[in-house]
PDB file of C-alpha atoms in Angstrom:
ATOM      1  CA  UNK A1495       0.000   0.000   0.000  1.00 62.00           C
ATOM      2  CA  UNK A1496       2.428   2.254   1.004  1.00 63.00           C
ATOM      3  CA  UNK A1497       4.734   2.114  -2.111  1.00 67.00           C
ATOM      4  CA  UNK A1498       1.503   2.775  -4.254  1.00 73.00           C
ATOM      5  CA  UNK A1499       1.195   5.913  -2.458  1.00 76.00           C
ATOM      6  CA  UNK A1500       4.574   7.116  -3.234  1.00 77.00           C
ATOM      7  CA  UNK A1501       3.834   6.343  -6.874  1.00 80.00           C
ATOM      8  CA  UNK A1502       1.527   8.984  -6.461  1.00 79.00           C
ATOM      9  CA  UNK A1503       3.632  11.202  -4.488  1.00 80.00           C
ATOM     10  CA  UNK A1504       5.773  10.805  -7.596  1.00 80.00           C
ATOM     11  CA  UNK A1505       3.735  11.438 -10.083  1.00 83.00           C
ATOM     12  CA  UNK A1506       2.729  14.479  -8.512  1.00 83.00           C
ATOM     13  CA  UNK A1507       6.236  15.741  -8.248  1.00 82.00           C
ATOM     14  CA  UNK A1508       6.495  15.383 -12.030  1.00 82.00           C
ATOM     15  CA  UNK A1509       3.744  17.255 -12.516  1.00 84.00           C
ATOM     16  CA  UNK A1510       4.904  20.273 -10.380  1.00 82.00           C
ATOM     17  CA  UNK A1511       8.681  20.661 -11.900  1.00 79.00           C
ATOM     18  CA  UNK A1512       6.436  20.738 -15.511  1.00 81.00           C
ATOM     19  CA  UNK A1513       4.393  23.366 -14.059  1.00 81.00           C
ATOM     20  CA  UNK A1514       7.316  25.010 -12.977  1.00 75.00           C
ATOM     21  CA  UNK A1515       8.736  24.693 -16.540  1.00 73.00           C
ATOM     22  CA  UNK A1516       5.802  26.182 -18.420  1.00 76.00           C
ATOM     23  CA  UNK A1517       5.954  29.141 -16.305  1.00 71.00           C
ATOM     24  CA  UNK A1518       9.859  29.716 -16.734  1.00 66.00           C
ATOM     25  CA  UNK A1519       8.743  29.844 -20.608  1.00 66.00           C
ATOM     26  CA  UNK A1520       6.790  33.017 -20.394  1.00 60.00           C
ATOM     27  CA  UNK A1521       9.468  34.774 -18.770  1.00 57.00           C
ATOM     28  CA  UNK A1522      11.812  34.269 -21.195  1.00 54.00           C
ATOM     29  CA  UNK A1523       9.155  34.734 -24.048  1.00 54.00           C
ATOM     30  CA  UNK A1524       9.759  38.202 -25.353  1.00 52.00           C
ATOM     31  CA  UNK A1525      13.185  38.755 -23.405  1.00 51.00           C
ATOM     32  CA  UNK A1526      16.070  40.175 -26.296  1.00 49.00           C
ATOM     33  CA  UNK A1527      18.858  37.716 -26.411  1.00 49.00           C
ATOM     34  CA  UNK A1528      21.615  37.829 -28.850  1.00 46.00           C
ATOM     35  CA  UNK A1529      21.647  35.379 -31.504  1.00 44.00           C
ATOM     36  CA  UNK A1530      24.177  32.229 -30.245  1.00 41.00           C
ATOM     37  CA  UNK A1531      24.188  33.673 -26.601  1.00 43.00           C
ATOM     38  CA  UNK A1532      23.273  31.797 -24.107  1.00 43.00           C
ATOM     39  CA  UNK A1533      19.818  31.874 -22.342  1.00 44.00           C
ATOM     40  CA  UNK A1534      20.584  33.903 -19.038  1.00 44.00           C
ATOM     41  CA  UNK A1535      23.550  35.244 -20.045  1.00 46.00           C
ATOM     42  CA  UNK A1536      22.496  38.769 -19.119  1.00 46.00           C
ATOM     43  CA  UNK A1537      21.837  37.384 -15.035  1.00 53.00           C
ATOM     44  CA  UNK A1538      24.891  36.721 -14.955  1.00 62.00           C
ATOM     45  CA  UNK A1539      26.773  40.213 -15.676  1.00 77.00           C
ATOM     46  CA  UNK A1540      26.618  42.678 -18.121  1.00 87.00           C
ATOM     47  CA  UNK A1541      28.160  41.841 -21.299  1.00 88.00           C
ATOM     48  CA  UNK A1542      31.512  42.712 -22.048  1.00 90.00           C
ATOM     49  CA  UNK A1543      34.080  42.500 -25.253  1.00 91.00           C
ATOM     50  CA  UNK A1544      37.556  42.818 -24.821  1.00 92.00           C
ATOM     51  CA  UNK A1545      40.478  44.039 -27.603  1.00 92.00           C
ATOM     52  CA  UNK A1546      43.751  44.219 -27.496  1.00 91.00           C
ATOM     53  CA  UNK A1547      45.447  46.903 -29.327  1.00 90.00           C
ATOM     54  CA  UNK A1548      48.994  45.569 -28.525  1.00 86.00           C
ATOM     55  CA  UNK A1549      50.190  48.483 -26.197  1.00 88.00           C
ATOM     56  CA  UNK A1550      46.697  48.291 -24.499  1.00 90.00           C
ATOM     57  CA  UNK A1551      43.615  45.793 -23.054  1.00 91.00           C
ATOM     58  CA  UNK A1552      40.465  47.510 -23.934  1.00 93.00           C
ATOM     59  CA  UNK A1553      37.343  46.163 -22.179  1.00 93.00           C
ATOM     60  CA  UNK A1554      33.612  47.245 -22.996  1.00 93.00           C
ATOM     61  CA  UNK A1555      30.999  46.431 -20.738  1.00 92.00           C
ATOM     62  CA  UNK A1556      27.238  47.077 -21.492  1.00 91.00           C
ATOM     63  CA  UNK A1557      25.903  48.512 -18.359  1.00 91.00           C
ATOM     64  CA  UNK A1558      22.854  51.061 -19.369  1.00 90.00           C
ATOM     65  CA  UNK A1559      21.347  53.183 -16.800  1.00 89.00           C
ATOM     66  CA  UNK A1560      24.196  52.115 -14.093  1.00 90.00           C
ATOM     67  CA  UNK A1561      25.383  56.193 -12.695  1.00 90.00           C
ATOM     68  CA  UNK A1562      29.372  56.707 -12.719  1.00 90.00           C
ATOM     69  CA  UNK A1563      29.296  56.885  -8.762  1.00 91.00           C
ATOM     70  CA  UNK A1564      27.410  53.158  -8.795  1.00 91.00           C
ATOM     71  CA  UNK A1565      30.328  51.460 -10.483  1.00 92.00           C
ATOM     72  CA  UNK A1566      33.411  50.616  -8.746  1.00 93.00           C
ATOM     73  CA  UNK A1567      36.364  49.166 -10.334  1.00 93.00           C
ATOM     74  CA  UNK A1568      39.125  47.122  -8.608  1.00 92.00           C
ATOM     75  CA  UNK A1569      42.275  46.361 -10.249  1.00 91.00           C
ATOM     76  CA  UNK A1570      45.231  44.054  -8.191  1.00 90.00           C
ATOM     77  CA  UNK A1571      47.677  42.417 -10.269  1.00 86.00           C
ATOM     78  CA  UNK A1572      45.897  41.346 -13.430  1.00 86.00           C
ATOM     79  CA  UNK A1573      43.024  40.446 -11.459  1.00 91.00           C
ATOM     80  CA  UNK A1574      40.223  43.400 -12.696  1.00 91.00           C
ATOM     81  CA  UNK A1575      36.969  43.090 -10.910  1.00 92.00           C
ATOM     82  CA  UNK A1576      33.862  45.383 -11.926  1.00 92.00           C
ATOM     83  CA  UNK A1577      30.689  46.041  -9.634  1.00 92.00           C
ATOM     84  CA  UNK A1578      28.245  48.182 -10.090  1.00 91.00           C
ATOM     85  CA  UNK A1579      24.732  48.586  -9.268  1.00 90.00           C
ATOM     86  CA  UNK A1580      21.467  49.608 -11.414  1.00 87.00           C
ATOM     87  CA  UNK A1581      18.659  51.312  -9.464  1.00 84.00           C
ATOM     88  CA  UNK A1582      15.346  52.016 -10.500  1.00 80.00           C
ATOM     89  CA  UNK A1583      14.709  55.703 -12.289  1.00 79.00           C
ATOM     90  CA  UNK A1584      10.777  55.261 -12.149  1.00 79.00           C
ATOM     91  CA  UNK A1585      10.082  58.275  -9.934  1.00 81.00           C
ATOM     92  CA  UNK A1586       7.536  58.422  -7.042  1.00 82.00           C
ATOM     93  CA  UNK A1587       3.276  58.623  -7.814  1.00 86.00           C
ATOM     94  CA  UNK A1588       3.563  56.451 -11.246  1.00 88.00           C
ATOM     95  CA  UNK A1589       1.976  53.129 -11.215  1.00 88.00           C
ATOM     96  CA  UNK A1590       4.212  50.826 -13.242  1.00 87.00           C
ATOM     97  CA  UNK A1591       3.039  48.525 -15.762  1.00 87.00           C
ATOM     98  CA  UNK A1592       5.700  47.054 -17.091  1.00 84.00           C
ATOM     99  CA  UNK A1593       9.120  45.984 -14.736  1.00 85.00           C
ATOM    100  CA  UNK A1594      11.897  44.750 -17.565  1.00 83.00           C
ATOM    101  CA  UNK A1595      14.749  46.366 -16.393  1.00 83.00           C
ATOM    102  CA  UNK A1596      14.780  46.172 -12.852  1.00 76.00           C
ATOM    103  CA  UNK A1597      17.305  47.155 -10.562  1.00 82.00           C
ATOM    104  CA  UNK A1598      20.335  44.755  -9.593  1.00 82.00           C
ATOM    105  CA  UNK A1599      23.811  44.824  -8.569  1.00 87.00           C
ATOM    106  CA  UNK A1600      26.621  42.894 -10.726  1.00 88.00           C
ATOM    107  CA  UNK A1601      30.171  41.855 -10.496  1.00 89.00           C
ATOM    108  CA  UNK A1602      32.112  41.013 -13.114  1.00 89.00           C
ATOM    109  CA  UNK A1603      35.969  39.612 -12.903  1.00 89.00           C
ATOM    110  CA  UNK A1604      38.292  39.132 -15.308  1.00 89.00           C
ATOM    111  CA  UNK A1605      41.859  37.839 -15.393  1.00 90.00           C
ATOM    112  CA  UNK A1606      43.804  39.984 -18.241  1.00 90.00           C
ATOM    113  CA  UNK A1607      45.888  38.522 -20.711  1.00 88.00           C
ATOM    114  CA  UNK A1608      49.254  40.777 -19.756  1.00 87.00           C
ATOM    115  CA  UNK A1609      50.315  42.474 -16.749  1.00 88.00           C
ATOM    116  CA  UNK A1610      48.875  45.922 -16.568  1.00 89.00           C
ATOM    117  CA  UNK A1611      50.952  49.025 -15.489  1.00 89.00           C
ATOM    118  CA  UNK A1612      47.357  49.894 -12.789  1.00 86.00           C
ATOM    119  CA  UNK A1613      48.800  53.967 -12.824  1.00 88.00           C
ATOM    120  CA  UNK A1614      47.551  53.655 -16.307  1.00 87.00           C
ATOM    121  CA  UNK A1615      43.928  52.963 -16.447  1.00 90.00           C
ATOM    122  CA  UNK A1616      41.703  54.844 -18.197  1.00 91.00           C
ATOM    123  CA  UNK A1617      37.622  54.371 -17.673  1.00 93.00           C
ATOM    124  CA  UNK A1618      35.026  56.467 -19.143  1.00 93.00           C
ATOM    125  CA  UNK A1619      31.495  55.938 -19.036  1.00 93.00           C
ATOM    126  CA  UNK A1620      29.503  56.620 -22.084  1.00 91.00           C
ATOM    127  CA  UNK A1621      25.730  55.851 -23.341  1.00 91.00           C
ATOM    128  CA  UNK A1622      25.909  53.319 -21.367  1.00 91.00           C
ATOM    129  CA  UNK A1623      29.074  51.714 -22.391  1.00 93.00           C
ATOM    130  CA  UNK A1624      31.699  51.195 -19.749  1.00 93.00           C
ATOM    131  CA  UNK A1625      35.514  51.493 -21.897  1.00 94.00           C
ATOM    132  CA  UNK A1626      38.628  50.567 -19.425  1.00 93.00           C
ATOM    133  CA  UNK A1627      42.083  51.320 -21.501  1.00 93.00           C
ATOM    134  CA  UNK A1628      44.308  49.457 -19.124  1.00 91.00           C
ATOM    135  CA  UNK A1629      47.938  50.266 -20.527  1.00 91.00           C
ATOM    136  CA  UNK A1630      50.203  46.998 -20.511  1.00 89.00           C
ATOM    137  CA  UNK A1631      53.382  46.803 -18.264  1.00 88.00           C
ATOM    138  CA  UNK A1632      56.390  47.657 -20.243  1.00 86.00           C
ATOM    139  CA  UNK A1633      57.239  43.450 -20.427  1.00 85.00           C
ATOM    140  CA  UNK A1634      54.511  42.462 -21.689  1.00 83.00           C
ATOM    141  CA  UNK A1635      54.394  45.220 -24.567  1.00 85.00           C
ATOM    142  CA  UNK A1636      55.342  43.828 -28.066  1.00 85.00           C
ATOM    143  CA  UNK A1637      58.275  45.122 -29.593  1.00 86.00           C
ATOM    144  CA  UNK A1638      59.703  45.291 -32.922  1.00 87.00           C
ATOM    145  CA  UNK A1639      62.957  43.557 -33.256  1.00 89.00           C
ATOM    146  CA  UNK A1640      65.166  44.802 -36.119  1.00 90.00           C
ATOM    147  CA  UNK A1641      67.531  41.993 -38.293  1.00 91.00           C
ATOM    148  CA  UNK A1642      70.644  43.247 -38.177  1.00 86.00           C
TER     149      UNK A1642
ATOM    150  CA  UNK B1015      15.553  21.069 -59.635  1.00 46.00           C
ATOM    151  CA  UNK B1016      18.825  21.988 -60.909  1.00 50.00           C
ATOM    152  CA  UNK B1017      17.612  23.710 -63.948  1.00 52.00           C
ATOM    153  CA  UNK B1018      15.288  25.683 -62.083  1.00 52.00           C
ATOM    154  CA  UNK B1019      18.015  26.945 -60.140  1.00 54.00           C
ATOM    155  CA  UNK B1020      20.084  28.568 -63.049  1.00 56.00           C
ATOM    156  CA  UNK B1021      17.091  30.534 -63.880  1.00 56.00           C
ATOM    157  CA  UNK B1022      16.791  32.231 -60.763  1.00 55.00           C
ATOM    158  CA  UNK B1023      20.374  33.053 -60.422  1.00 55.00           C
ATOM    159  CA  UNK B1024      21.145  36.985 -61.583  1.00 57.00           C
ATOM    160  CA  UNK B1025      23.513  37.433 -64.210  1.00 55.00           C
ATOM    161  CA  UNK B1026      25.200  40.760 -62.836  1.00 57.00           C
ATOM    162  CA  UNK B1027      27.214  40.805 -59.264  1.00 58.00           C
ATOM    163  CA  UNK B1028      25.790  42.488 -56.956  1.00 57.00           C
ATOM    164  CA  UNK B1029      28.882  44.819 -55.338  1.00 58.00           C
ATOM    165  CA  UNK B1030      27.117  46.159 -52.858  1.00 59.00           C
ATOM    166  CA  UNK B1031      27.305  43.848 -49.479  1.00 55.00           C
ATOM    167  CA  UNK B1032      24.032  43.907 -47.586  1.00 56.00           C
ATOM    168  CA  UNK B1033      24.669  44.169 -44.021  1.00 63.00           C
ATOM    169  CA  UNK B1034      22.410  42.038 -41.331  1.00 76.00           C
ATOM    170  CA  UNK B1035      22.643  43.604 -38.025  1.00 83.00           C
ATOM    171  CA  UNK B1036      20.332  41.545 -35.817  1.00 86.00           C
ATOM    172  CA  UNK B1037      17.259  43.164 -33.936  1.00 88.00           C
ATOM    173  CA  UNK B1038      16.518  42.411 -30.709  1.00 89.00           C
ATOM    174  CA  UNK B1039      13.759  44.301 -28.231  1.00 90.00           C
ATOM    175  CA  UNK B1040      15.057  46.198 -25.954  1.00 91.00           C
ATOM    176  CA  UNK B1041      13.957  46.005 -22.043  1.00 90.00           C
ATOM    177  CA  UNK B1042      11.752  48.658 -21.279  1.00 91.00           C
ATOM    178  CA  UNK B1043       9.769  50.126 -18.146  1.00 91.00           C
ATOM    179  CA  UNK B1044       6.529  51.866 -18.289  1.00 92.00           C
ATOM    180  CA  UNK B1045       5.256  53.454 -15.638  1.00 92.00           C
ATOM    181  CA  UNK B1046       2.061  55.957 -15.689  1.00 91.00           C
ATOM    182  CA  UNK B1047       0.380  58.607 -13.785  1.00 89.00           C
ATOM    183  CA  UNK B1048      -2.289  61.029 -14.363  1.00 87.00           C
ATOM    184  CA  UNK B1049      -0.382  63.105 -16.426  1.00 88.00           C
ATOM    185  CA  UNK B1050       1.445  61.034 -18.957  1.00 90.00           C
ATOM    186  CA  UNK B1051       3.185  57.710 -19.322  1.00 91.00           C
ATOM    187  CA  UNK B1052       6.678  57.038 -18.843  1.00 92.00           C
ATOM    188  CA  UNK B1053       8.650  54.344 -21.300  1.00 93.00           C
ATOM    189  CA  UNK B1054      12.497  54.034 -19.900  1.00 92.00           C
ATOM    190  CA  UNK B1055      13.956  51.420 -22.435  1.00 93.00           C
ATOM    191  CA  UNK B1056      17.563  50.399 -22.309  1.00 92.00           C
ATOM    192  CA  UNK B1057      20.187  51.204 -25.366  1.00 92.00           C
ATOM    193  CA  UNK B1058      23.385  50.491 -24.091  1.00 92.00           C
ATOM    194  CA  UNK B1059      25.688  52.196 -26.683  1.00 92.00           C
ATOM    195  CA  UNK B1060      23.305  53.979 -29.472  1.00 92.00           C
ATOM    196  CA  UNK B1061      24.327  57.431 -30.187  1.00 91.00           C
ATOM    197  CA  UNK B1062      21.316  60.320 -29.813  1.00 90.00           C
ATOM    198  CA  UNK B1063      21.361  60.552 -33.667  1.00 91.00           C
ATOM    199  CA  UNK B1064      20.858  56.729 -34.469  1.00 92.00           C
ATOM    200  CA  UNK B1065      17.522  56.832 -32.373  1.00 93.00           C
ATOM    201  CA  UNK B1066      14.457  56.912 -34.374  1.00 93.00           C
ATOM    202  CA  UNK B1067      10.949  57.290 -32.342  1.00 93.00           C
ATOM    203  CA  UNK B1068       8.028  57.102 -34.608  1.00 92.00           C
ATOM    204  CA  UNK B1069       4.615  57.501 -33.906  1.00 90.00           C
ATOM    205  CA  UNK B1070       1.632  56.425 -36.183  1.00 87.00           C
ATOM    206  CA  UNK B1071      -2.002  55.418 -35.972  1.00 85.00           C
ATOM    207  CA  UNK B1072      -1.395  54.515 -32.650  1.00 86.00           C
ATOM    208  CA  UNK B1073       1.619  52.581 -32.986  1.00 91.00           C
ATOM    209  CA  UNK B1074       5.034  54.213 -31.247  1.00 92.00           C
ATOM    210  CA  UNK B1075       8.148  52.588 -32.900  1.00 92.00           C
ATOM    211  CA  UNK B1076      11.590  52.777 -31.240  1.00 92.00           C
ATOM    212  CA  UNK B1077      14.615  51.903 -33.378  1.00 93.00           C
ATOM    213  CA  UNK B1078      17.912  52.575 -32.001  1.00 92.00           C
ATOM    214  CA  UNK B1079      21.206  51.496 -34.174  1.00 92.00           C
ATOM    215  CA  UNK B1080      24.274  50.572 -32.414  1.00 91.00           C
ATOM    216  CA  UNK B1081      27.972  49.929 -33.741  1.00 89.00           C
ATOM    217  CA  UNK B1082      30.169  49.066 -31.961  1.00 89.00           C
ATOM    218  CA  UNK B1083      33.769  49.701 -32.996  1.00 88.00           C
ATOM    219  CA  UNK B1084      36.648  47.426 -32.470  1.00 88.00           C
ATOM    220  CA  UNK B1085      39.928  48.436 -32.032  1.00 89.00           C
ATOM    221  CA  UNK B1086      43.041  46.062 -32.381  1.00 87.00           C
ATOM    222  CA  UNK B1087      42.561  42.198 -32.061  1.00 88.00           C
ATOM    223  CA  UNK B1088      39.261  41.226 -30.888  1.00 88.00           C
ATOM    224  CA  UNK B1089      39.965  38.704 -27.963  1.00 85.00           C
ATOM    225  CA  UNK B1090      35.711  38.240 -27.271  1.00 84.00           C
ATOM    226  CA  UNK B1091      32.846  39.554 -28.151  1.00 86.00           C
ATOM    227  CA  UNK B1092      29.698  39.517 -26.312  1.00 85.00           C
ATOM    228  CA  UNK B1093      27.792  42.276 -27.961  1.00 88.00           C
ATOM    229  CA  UNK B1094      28.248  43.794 -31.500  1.00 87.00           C
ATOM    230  CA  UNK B1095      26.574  46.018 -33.812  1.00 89.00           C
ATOM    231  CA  UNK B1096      22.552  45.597 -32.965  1.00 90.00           C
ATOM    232  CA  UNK B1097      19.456  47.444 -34.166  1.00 91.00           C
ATOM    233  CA  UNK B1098      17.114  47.368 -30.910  1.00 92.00           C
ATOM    234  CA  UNK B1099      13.740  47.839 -31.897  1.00 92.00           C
ATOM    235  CA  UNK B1100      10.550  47.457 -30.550  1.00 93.00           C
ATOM    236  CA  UNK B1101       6.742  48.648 -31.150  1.00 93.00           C
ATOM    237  CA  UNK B1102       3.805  49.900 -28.798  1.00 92.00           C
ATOM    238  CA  UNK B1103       0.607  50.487 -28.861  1.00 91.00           C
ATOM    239  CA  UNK B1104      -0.306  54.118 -27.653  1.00 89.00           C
ATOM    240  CA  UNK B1105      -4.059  54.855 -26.110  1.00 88.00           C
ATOM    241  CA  UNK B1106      -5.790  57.492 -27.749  1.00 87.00           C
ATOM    242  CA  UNK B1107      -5.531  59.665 -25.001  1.00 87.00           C
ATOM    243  CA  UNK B1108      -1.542  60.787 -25.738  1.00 89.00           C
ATOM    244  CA  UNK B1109      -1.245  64.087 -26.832  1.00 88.00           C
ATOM    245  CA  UNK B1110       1.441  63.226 -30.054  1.00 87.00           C
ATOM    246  CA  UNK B1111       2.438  66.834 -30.155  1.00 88.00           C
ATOM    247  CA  UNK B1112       3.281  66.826 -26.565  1.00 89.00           C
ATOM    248  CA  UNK B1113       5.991  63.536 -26.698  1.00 90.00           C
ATOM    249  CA  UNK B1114       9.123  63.904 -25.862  1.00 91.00           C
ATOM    250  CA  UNK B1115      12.788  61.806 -25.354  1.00 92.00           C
ATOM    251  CA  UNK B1116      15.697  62.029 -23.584  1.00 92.00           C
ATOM    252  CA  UNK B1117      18.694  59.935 -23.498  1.00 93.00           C
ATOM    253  CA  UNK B1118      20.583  59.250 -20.453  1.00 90.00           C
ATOM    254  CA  UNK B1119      23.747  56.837 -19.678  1.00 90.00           C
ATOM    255  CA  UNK B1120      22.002  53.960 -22.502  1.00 91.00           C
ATOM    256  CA  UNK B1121      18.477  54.468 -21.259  1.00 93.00           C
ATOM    257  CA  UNK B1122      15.903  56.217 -23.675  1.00 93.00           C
ATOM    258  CA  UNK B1123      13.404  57.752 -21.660  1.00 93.00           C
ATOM    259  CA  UNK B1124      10.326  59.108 -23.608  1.00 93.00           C
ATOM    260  CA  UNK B1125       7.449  60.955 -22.140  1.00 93.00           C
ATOM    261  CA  UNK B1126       4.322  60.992 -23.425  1.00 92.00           C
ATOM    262  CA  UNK B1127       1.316  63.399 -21.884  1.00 92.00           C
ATOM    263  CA  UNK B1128      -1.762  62.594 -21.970  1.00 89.00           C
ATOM    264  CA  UNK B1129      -3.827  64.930 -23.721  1.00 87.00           C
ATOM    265  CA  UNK B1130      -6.160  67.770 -21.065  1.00 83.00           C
ATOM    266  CA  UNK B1131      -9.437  65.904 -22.242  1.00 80.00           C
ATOM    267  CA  UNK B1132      -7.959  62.512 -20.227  1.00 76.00           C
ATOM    268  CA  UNK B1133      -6.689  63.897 -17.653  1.00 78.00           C
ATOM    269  CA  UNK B1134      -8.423  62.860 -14.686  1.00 78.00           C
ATOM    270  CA  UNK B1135     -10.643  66.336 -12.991  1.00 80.00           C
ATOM    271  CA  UNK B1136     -11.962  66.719  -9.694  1.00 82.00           C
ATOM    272  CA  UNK B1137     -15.615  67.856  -9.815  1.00 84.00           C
ATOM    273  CA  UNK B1138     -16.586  70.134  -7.778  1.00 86.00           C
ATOM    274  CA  UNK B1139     -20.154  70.628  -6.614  1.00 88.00           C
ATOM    275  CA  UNK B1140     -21.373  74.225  -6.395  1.00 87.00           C
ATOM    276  CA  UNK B1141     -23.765  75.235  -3.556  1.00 83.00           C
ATOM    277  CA  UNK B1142     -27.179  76.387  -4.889  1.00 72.00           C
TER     278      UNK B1142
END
């Protein structure tokens, strides 16, 4: 009798995680994602693209509607950590219909490719568009070497 | 099936490369009171001039164009050029004439007041 029951109990399980499924759909349904990124991507930091223009790293992070004094940048060795934080701009007395955006707080880490020389870091914040120009250390800067 | 094929193909080159930016929707908040309606949607990276906000037959489009630049040797790429764009439908009640945008650190904000006839009025009842 008692193992019948936790058939049921079962069953019923497997009906609750494919309730739980369905629902995740919808919130997913009309979210933007980039073609070949992965579902989620964006809950897990703000997107970020990263040249390297031989004398210097150049990271881009997408952070829209994040304020200059909400991000803080942390730089120790070639260890480069980013956190910010995104509140919400809806001001007081409006009712909201529609919460996309939402407010949240990120990190982001990276370990860079080269030593950086940290004097010589350069962020600016731009429609929305974080740029860091972190200049190399002098090692790890190619050089031209002349045949002789 | 082969045959078929050679017909369609055009005899002249076409030089001209056509470029596919992919379009995604951007996030957006919208938030109302009795004075107009609020749309904050997020365009990390498009320049004030590449913003187009259209409004017609009740229909607002957004279309915001972004490129991104690369410098040197890509090492990755998470985002690239985009074209966000995304369409509402607007309640008679806006006043068109009255809309207005601003853009602020990758966030389009666009206001739209509601015209006097739907705004809300307090009656008030005169004393015979």
């Amino acid at each position: 009798m008692w193992t019948r029951m936790r058939d049921f109990d079962r069953m019923f399980q497997a009906m609750d995680v494919l309730q739980s499924r369905l629902n995740g759909l919808f919130q997913y349904y009309d979210r933007p994602r980039l073609p070949g990124a992965v579902w989620g991507l964006s809950e897990s930091g703000p997107r970020a693209n990263m040249y390297d223009t031989g004398d210097n790293i150049e990271i881009r992070l997408e952070v829209p509607g994040v304020k200059r004094e909400d991000l803080s940048i942390k730089l120790q060795g070639n260890y480069l950590e980013i956190k910010g934080e995104r509140r919400a701009d809806t001001p007081e007395g409006y009712t909201s219909h529609r919460r996309e955006r939402g407010e949240s707080t990120f990190t982001r880490s990276f370990t860079l490719p080269a030593d950086v020389d940290a004097a010589k870091v350069e962020a600016t914040l731009r429609d929305g568009i974080l740029t860091l120009v972190l200049s190399k250390a002098e090692p790890a800067k190619p050089k031209q070497i002349l045949i002789s | 099936m082969n045959e078929r094929q050679d017909i369609a193909v055009r005899d002249e080159q076409l030089n001209e490369r056509k470029v596919q930016v992919p379009v995604v929707a951007p996030l957006v908040d919208i938030a109302e009171n009795d004075q107009e309606i609020l749309l904050y949607a997020d365009m990390p990276g498009v320049d004030r001039k590449d913003i187009s906000i259209n409004i017609d037959n009740g229909r607002l489009s957004l279309s915001g164009l972004r490129e991104v630049k690369p410098v040197g040797a890509v090492s990755w790429e998470e985002f690239g050029d985009i074209e966000y764009r995304r369409t509402f439908s607007v309640p008679q009640t806006i006043d068109v004439g009255a809309v207005h945008a601003e853009l602020k650190d990758g966030v389009l904000l666009l206001h739209l007041p509601k015209s006097e006839a739907a705004k809300p009025r307090q009656i008030e009842i005169k004393t015979a």
